[in-house]
Amino acid sequence: DADVTQTPRNRITKTGKRIMLECSQTKGHDRMYWYRQDPGLGLQLIYYSFDVKDINKGEISDGYSVSRQAQAKFSLSLESAIPNQTALYFCATSDSGIGYTFGSGTRLTVV
Amino acid sequence: QKEVEQNSGPLSVPEGAIASLNCTYSDRVSQSFFWYRQYSGKSPELIMSIYSNGDKEDGRFTAQLNKASQYVSLLIRDSQPSDSATYLCAAFGSGNTGKLIFGQGTTLQVKP
């Protein structure tokens, strides 16, 4: 099993719908992150969490929300999806000072 | 200046050659640097980390850190077509934020 699991792998949704992307990890890391990646724009941080009671906004948090249900689970929600949220979404985990481990990604298309 | 900058490329090298990928950084990052490899449509994979000045070798990969000039390099010896991917340079932001800041990535093409 993968250390960091994202579901779903692919999703097509309509404008205005609420959608949740889920991430779970077995690495025992406290720190979890959500990034989006657009072609040519690199990785942009949406939200991050250093423990269950700690949630922080990243560079592009508008239109997104998160929930840290447990140390191992970190979910990203799009409250009302819009087409420019079409992107590849990655969850990542880390231990302090160590580089990230990424999940396989969710390809989201908003039509 | 962006915190972490890379030339987007593409960088094209023949099979068997040395590929040299470069990254510059600003004073707004800490001194921990990482190189990730990302195949198209896949997730980034950590291939090298470097924390101190000098070279660090792992197989065909060598990471180089020059703090005085504020650059980090990744050398790939005996490049193979399977090395064709986008390489992301990353560093933690200063102030122990725990957030990795990524460069835009350099696309490497290794031609048979």
CSV table of C-alpha atoms in Angstrom, one decimal, chain A residues 9 31 33 35 37 40-43 45 48 50 57-58 88 90 94-105 107, chain B residues 3 8 32 34 36 38-46 49 51 86 88 92 96-105:
chain,number,residue,atom,x,y,z
A,9,ARG,CA,-7.6,9.6,-8.6
A,31,ARG,CA,2.6,17.6,9.0
A,33,TYR,CA,-0.1,19.7,3.0
A,35,TYR,CA,-0.9,21.6,-3.2
A,37,GLN,CA,-0.4,22.1,-9.8
A,40,GLY,CA,3.7,25.8,-16.2
A,41,LEU,CA,2.9,27.2,-12.8
A,42,GLY,CA,4.6,24.8,-10.5
A,43,LEU,CA,3.2,23.7,-7.1
A,45,LEU,CA,0.3,25.6,-1.5
A,48,TYR,CA,-1.2,22.9,5.6
A,50,PHE,CA,1.2,20.6,11.5
A,57,LYS,CA,-3.8,28.9,4.9
A,58,GLY,CA,-1.3,28.7,2.1
A,88,LEU,CA,-3.8,18.4,-10.5
A,90,PHE,CA,-1.4,16.7,-4.5
A,94,SER,CA,6.6,15.4,6.1
A,95,ASP,CA,8.5,15.0,9.3
A,96,SER,CA,10.2,18.2,10.6
A,97,GLY,CA,13.1,19.2,8.3
A,98,ILE,CA,12.7,16.3,6.0
A,99,GLY,CA,11.4,16.6,2.4
A,100,TYR,CA,7.9,15.8,1.5
A,101,THR,CA,6.3,12.5,0.5
A,102,PHE,CA,3.6,13.1,-2.1
A,103,GLY,CA,0.4,11.2,-2.8
A,104,SER,CA,-0.4,10.0,-6.4
A,105,GLY,CA,-2.5,13.1,-7.0
A,107,ARG,CA,-6.9,15.1,-11.4
B,3,GLU,CA,12.5,32.5,-3.4
B,8,SER,CA,11.9,26.0,-17.3
B,32,SER,CA,17.8,22.8,3.4
B,34,PHE,CA,15.7,19.1,-2.2
B,36,TYR,CA,12.3,16.1,-6.9
B,38,GLN,CA,8.3,14.4,-11.7
B,39,TYR,CA,7.1,12.4,-14.7
B,40,SER,CA,4.3,13.9,-16.7
B,41,GLY,CA,1.0,13.4,-14.8
B,42,LYS,CA,2.7,11.8,-11.9
B,43,SER,CA,3.6,12.9,-8.4
B,44,PRO,CA,6.9,14.5,-7.5
B,45,GLU,CA,9.5,12.0,-6.1
B,46,LEU,CA,12.3,13.0,-3.8
B,49,SER,CA,18.5,16.4,-0.4
B,51,TYR,CA,22.0,20.6,3.6
B,86,THR,CA,10.6,17.7,-14.9
B,88,LEU,CA,11.8,20.5,-9.2
B,92,PHE,CA,12.1,25.3,3.2
B,96,ASN,CA,11.2,27.3,10.4
B,97,THR,CA,7.8,27.6,8.7
B,98,GLY,CA,7.9,23.9,7.6
B,99,LYS,CA,6.7,24.9,4.2
B,100,LEU,CA,8.6,23.8,1.1
B,101,ILE,CA,8.9,26.4,-1.6
B,102,PHE,CA,9.2,24.9,-5.1
B,103,GLY,CA,10.8,26.3,-8.2
B,104,GLN,CA,8.9,26.1,-11.5
B,105,GLY,CA,10.8,23.0,-12.5
